[in-house]
Coordinates of C-alpha atoms and ligand atoms in Angstrom, one line a residue:
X59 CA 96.4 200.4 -58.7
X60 CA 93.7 200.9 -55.7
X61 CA 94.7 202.9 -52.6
X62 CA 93.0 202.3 -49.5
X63 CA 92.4 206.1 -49.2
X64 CA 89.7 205.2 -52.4
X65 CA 92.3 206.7 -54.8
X66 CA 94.1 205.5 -57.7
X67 CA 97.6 206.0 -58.7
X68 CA 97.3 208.1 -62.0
X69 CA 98.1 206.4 -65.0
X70 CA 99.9 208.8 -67.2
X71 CA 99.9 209.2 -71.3
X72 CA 103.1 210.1 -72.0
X73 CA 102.3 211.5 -75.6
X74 CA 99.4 213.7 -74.3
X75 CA 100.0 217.4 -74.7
X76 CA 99.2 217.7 -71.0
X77 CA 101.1 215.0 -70.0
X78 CA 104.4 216.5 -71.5
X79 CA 103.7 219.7 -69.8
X80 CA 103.1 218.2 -66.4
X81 CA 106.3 216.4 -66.4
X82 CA 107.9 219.8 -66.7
X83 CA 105.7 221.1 -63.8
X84 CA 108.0 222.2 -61.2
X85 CA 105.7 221.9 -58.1
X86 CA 104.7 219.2 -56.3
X87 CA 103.2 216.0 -58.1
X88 CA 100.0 215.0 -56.8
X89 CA 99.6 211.3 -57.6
X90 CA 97.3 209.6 -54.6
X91 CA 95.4 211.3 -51.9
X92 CA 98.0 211.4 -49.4
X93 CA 99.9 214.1 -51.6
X94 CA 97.0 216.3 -50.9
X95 CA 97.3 219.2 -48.9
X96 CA 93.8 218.8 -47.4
X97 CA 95.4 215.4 -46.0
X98 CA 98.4 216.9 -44.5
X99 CA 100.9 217.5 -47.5
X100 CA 102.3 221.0 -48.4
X101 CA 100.3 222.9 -50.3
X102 CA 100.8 222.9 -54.1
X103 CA 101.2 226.9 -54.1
X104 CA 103.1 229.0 -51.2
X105 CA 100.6 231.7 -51.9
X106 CA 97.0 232.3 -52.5
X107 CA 95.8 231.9 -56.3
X108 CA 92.7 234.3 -56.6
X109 CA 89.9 234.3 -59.0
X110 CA 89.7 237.8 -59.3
X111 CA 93.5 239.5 -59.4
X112 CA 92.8 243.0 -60.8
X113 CA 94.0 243.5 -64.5
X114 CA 96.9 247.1 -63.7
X115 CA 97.9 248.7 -66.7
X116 CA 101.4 250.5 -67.1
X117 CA 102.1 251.5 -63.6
X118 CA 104.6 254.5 -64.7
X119 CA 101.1 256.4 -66.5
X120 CA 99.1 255.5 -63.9
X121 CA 101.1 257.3 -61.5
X122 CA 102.1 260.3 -63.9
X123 CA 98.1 260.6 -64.0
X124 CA 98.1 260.1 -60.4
X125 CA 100.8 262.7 -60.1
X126 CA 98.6 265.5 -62.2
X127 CA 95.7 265.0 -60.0
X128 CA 97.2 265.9 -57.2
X129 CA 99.1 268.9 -58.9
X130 CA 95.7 269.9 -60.1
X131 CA 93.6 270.1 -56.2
X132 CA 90.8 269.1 -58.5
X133 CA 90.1 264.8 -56.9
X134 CA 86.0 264.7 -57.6
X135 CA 82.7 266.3 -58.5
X136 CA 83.0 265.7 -62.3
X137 CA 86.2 266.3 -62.7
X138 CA 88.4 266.6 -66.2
X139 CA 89.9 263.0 -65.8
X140 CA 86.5 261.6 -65.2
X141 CA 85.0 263.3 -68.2
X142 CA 87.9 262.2 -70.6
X143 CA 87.3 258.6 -69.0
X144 CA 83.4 258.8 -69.9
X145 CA 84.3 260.0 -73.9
X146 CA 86.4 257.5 -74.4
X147 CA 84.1 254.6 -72.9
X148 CA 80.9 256.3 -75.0
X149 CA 83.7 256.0 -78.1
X150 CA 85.0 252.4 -77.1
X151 CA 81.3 250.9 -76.7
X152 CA 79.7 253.3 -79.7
X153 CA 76.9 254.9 -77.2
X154 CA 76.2 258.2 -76.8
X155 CA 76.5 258.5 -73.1
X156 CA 78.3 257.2 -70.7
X157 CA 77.8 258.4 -67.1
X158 CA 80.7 257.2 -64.8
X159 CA 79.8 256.1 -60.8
X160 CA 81.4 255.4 -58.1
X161 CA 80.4 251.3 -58.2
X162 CA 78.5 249.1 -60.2
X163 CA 75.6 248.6 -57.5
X164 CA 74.8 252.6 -57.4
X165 CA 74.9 252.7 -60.8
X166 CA 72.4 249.7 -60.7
X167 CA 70.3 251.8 -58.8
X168 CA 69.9 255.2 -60.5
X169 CA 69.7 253.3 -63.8
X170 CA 66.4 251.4 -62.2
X171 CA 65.6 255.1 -60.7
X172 CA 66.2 257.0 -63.7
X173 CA 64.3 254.4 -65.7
X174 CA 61.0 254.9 -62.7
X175 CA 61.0 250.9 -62.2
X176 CA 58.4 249.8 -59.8
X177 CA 56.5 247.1 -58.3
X178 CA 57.7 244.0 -59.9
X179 CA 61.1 244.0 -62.1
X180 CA 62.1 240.5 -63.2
X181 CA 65.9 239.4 -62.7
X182 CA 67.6 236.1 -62.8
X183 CA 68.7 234.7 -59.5
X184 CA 71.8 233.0 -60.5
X185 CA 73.9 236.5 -60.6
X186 CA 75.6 238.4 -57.7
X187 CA 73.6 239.9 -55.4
X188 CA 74.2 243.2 -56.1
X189 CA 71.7 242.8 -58.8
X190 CA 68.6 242.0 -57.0
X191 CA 69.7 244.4 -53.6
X192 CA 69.5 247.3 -56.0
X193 CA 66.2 246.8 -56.6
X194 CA 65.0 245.8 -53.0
X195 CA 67.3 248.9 -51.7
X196 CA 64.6 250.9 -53.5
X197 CA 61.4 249.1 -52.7
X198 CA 61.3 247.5 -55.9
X199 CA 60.6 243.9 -55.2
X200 CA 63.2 241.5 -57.7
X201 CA 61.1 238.7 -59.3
X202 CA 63.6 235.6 -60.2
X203 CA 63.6 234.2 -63.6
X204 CA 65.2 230.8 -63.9
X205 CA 68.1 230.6 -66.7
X206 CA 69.1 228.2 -69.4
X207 CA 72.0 225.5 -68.1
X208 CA 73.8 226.0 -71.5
X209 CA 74.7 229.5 -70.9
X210 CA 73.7 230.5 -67.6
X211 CA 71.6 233.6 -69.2
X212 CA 68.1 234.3 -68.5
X213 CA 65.9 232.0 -70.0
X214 CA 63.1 234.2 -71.9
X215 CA 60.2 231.5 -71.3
X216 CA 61.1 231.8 -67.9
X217 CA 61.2 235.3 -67.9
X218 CA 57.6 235.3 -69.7
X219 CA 56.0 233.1 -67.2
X220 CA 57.3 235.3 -64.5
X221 CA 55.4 238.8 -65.6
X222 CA 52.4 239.8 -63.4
X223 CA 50.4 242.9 -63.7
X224 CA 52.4 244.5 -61.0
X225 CA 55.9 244.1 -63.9
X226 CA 57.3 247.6 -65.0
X227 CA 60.8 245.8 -65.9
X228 CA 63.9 243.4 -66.5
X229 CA 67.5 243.6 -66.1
X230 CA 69.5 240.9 -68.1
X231 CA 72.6 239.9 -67.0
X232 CA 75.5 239.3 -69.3
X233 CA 76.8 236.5 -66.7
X234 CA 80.5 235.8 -67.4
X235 CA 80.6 238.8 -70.2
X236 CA 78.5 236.0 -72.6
X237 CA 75.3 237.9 -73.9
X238 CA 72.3 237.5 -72.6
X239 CA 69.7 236.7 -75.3
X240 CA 69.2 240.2 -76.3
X241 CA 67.2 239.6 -79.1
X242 CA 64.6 237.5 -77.2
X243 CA 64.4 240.0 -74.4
X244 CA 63.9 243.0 -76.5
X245 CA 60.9 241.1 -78.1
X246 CA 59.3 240.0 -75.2
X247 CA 59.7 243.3 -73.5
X248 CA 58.6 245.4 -76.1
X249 CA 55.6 243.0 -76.4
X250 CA 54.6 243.4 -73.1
X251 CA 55.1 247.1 -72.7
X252 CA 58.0 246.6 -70.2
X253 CA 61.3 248.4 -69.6
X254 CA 64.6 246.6 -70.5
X255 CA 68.4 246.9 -69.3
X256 CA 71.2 245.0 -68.8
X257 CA 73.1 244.2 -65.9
X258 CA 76.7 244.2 -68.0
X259 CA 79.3 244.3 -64.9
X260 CA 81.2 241.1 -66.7
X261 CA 80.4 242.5 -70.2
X262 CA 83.2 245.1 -71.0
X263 CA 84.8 244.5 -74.3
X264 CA 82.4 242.0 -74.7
X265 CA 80.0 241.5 -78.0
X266 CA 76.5 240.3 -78.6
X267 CA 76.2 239.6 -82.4
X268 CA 79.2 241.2 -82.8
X269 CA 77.6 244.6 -81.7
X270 CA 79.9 245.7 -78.1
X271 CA 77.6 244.9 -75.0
X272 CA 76.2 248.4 -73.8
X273 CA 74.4 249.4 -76.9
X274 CA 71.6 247.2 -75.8
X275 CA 68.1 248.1 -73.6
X276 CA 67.2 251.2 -72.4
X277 CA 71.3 251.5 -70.9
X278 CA 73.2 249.2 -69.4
X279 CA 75.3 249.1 -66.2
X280 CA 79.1 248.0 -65.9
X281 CA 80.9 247.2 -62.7
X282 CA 84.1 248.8 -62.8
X283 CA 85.6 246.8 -59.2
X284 CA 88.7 245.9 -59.1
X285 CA 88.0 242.7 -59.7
X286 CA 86.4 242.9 -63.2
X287 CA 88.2 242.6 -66.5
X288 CA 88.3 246.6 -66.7
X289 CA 88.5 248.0 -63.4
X290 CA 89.0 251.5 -61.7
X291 CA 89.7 250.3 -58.2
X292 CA 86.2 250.6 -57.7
X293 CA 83.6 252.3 -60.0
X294 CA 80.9 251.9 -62.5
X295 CA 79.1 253.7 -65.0
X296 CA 75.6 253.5 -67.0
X297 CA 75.7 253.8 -70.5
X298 CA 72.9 254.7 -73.0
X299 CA 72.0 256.5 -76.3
X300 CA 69.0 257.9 -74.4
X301 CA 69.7 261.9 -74.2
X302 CA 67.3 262.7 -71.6
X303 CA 68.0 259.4 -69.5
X304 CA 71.8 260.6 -69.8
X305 CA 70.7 264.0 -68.3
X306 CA 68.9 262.4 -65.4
X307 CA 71.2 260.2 -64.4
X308 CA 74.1 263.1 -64.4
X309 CA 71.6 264.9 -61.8
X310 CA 70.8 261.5 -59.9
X311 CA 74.5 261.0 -59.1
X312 CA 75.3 264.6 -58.0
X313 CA 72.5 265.1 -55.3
X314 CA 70.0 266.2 -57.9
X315 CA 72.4 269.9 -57.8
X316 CA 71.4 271.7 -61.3
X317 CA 74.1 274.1 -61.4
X318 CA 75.2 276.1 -57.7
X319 CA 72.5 275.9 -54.7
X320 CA 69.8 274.4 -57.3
X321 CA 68.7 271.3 -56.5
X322 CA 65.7 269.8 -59.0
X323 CA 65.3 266.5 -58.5
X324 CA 66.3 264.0 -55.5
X325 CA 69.6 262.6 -55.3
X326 CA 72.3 260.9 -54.2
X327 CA 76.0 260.5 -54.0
X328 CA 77.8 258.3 -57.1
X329 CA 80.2 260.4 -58.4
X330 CA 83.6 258.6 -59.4
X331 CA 86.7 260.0 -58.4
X332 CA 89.3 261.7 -60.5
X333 CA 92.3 258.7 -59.0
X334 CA 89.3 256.4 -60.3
X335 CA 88.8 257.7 -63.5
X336 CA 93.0 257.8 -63.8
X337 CA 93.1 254.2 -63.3
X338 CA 90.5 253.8 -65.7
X339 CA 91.9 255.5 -69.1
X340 CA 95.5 253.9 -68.0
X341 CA 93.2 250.5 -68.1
X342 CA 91.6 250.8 -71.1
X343 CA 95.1 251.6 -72.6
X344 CA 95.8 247.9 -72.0
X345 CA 92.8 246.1 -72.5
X346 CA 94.4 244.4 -75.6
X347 CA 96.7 242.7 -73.2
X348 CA 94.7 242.0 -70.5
X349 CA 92.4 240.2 -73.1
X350 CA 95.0 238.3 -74.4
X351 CA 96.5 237.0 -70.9
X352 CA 92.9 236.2 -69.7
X353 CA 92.7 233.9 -73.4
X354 CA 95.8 232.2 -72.7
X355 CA 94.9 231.4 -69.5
X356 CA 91.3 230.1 -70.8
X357 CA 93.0 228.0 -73.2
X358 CA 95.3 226.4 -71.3
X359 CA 92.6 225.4 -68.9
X360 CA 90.3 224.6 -71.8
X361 CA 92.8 222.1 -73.4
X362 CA 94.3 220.7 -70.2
X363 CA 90.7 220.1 -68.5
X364 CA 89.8 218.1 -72.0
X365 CA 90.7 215.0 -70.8
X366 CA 89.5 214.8 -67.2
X367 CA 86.3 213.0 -67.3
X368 CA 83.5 214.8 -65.1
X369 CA 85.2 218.4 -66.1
X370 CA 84.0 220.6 -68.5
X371 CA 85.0 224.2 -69.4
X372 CA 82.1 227.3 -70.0
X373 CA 83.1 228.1 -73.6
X374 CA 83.1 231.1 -75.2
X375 CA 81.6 232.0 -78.9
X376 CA 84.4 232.3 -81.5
X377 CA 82.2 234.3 -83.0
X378 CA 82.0 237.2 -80.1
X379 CA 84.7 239.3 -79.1
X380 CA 85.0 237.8 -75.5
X381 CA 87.4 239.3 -72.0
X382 CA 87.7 235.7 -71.1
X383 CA 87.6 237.3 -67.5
X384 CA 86.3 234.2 -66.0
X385 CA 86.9 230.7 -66.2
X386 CA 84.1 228.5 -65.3
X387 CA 84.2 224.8 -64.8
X388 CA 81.0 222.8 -64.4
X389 CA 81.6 219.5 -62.0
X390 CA 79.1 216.6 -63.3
X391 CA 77.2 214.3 -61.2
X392 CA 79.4 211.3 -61.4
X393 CA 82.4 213.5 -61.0
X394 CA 83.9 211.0 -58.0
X395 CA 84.2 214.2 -55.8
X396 CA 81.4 216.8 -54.6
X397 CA 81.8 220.0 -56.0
X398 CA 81.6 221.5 -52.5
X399 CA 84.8 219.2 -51.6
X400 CA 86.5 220.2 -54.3
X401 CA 86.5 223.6 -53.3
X402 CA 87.8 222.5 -49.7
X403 CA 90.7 220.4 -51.2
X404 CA 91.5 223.2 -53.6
X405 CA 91.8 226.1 -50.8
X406 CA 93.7 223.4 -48.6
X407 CA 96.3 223.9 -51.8
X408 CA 95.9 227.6 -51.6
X409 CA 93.6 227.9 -54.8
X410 CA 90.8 229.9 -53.7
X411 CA 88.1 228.9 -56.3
X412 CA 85.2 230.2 -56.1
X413 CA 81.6 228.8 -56.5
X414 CA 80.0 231.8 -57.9
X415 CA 76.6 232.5 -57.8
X416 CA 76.0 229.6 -55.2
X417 CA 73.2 229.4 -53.6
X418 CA 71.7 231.7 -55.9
X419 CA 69.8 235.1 -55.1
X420 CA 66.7 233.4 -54.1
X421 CA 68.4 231.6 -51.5
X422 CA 70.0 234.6 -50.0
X423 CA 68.3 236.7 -47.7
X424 CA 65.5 238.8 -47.6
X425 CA 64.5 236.8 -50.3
X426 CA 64.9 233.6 -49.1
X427 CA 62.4 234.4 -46.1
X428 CA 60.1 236.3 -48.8
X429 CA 59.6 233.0 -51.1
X430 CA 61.1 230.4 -49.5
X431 CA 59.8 227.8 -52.5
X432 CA 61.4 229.6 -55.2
X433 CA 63.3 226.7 -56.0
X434 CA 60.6 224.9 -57.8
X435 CA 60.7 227.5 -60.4
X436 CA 64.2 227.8 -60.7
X437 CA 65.2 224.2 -61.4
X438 CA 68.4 225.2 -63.5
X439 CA 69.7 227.4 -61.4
X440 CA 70.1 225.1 -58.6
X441 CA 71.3 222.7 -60.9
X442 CA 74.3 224.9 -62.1
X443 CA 74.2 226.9 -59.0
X444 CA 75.3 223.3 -57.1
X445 CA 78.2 222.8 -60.5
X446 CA 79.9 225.6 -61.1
X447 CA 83.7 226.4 -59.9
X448 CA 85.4 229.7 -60.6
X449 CA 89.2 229.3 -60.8
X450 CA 91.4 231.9 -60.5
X451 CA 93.1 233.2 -63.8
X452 CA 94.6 236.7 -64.5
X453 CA 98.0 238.2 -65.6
X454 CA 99.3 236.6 -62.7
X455 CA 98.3 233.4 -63.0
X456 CA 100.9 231.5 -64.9
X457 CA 100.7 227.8 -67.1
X458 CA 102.7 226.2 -64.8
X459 CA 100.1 227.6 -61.7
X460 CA 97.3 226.1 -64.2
X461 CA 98.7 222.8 -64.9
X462 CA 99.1 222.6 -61.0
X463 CA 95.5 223.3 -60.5
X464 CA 94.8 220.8 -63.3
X465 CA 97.6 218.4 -61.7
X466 CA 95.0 218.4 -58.2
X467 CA 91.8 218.1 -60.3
X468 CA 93.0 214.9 -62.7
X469 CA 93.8 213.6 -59.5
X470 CA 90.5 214.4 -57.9
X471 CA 89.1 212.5 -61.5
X472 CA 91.1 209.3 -60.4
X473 CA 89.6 208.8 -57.2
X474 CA 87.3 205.4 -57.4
X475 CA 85.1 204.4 -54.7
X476 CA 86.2 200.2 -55.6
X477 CA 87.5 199.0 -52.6
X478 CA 91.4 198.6 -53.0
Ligands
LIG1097 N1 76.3 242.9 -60.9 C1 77.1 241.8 -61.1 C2 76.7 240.8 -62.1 C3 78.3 241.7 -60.4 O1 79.1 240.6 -60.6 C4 78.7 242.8 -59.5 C5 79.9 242.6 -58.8 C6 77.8 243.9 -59.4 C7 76.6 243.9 -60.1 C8 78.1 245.0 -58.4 O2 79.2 245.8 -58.9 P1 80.1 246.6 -57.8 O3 79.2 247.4 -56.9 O4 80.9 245.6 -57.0 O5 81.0 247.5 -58.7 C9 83.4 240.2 -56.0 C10 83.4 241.7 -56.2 O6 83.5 242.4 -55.0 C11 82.1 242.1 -56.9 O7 82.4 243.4 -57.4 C12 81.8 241.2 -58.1 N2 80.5 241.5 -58.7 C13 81.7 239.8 -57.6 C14 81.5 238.8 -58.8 O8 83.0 239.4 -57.1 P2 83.5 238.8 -53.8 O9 82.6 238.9 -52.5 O10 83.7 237.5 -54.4 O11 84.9 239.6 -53.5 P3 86.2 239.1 -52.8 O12 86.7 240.2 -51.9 O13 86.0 237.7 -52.3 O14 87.2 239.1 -54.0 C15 87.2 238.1 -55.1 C16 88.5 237.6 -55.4 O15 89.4 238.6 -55.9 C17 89.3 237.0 -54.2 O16 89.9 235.9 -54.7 C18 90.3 238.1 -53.9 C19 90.6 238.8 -55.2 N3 90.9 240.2 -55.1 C20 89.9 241.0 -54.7 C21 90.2 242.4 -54.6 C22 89.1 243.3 -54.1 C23 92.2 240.6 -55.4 O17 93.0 239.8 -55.8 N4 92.4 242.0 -55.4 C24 91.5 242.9 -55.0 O18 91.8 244.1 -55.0 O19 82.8 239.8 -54.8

């Protein structure tokens, strides 16, 4: 049955997995467009669902930590907390070093420093920006390599086509903690005589043939904000089996200061705190269950967004260990709804989806003035730059809130343009 609105009443299954579970959804049942929010309903959810809730280990060691700290007067400067919190990450990952910063875009840059990048290092756009600013913070002018659709990584052919004589570099990005193709890169970089590292703020706990993401380049670069799947309110760190790159970096973050008054190389301020590191080894105490609420949550998604034609879910590789930190949906082309709407009815029902990495880097300024036609190399990304949704998942994030989201979307599905 037709509504004039262009909706249609859903016809339910009622032997369908989902279905069963939707009948026992508590909240409100969204059935035609009028039951929308966006159209003056009440919202599906009282509060705000967020994409990126911060994973909190066991509060009671967290503060106990917190607690010795500030018995201790000893809160920065390469503290004992922040040292324990680099050994254990080095261990977790298998590297040799890992030097722990205060975010994931500093640590961007004094990896690019330490590594004396210049001129040209390639990058892909579809990321977060914080990738390509670290370069253009320094002068070093990001080149955008278009990525494959199927996983969102860098493309390597694209990558190839993008070196100039002016390339010293290129950051791969582990986009939603699924490896960039490492193997490909490494080939092509060694090749052409350019510098290699990752970009691995999604990756932690993440594998690339079953090797953990950080082992990979020259170093690689996590993003330790709070709303990553390990986070230490904010912070980041570089790791790397590179001794003397290890060395440099230490210096880099601490002012270039080689023991008291002895400053030998220039500098600047990424130190992470000792409250930061705290949070950090409470974290990593729990990743096991942050990885398993992030995988329920990706599978309920996964099975209940099966059957809504248009939908489909960014898988992740069996095969890989995986942090599941992000579940992406990609909206097709004869989905009845824009993506762009979507996100508009969605907040109207206080899920605040995001549509991460729109418009991609190259649209974003300064680099949208500095090559305004960089679309025309980039054709995928602004194909799944214009597709993607981000929903919100976490430990907070409960079935129920899932098969509400789900409840709006199937709805959203159902929507014909036939007259009524
Ligand atoms: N490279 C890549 C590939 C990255 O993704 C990032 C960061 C970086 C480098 C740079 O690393 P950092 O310098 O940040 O360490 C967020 C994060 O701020 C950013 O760290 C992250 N990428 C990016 C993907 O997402 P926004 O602008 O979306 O943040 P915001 O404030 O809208 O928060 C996102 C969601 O999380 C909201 O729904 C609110 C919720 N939230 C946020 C915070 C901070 C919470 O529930 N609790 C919180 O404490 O960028």
């Amino acid at each position: 049955m037709y509504l004039s609105s262009g909706y249609r009443v859903l016809t339910t299954n009622p032997f369908s997995t989902v279905e069963r579970a939707l009948t026992r959804f508590p909240l409100k049942v969204v059935s035609s467009a009028k039951d929308l929010a966006i159209n003056g309903a009440p919202p599906m959810f009282d509060e705000p669902l967020h994409v990126g809730r911060p994973n909190i280990g066991n509060h009671e060691r967290f503060l106990n930590r917190a607690s010795a700290i500030l018995e201790s007067a000893w809160l920065s400067n390469n503290g004992p907390v922040a040292q324990e919190l680099e050994q254990r990450i080095a261990a977790f990952i298998g590297v040799k070093h890992c030097v722990a910063m205060c975010n994931g875009t500093i640590a961007l840059e004094i990896a690019t420093r330490a590594l004396e990048l210049t001129g040209e290092v390639i990058v892909p756009s579809y990321t977060f920006i914080a990738t390509a600013h670290a370069l253009q913070w320094q002068e070093i002018t990001p080149i955008f390599a278009d990525i494959d659709p199927a996983t969102h990584n860098l493309d390597p052919a694209s990558v190839w086509r993008m070196i100039t004589p002016r390339t010293t570099g290129i950051i791969g990005v582990h986009l939603w903690g699924r490896p960039s193709p490492v193997k490909e890169l490494e080939a092509l970089a060694k090749e052409r005589g350019l510098r290699l590292m990752f970009d691995a703020s999604h990756g932690f706990g993440c594998t690339s043939d079953g090797k953990p993401l950080g082992g990979f380049g020259e170093c690689e670069v996590f993003s330790f904000h709070a709303t990553k799947f390990f986070n230490t309110f904010e912070g980041g760190a570089v790791v790397t089996n590179n001794d003397a790159l290890a060395d440099k970096m230490r210096l880099m973050r601490n002012f270039g200061f080689s023991g008291y008054d002895n400053v030998i190389y220039p500098g600047t301020n990424g130190k992470m705190t000792e409250i930061a590191a705290a949070m950090g080894l409470t974290n990593l105490e729990d990743i096991d269950q942050f990885v398993a609420s992030n995988r329920r949550n990706y599978e309920t998604y996964r099975d209940a967004i099966a059957s809504v034609h248009g939908l489909s879910i960014l898988e992740y590789s069996e095969s890989e260990r995986n942090n599941y930190q992000y579940v992406v949906l990609e909206v097709a082309p004869y989905f009845p709804v824009s993506r762009d709407r979507i996100v508009e009815i969605l907040h109207a029902e206080n899920v605040l989806a995001r549509k991460y990495f729109w418009p991609g880097c190259h649209n974003m300024q300064p680099y949208r003035s500095y090559y305004p036609h960089a679309g025309l190399v980039l054709p995928n990304t602004m194909l799944v730059a214009e597709r993607v949704l981000v929903m919100p998942t976490g430990a907070s994030a409960s079935e129920d809130d899932i098969f509400g989201i789900v409840a709006i979307l199937r709805s959203l599905a159902a929507q014909t343009s036939e007259p009524p």
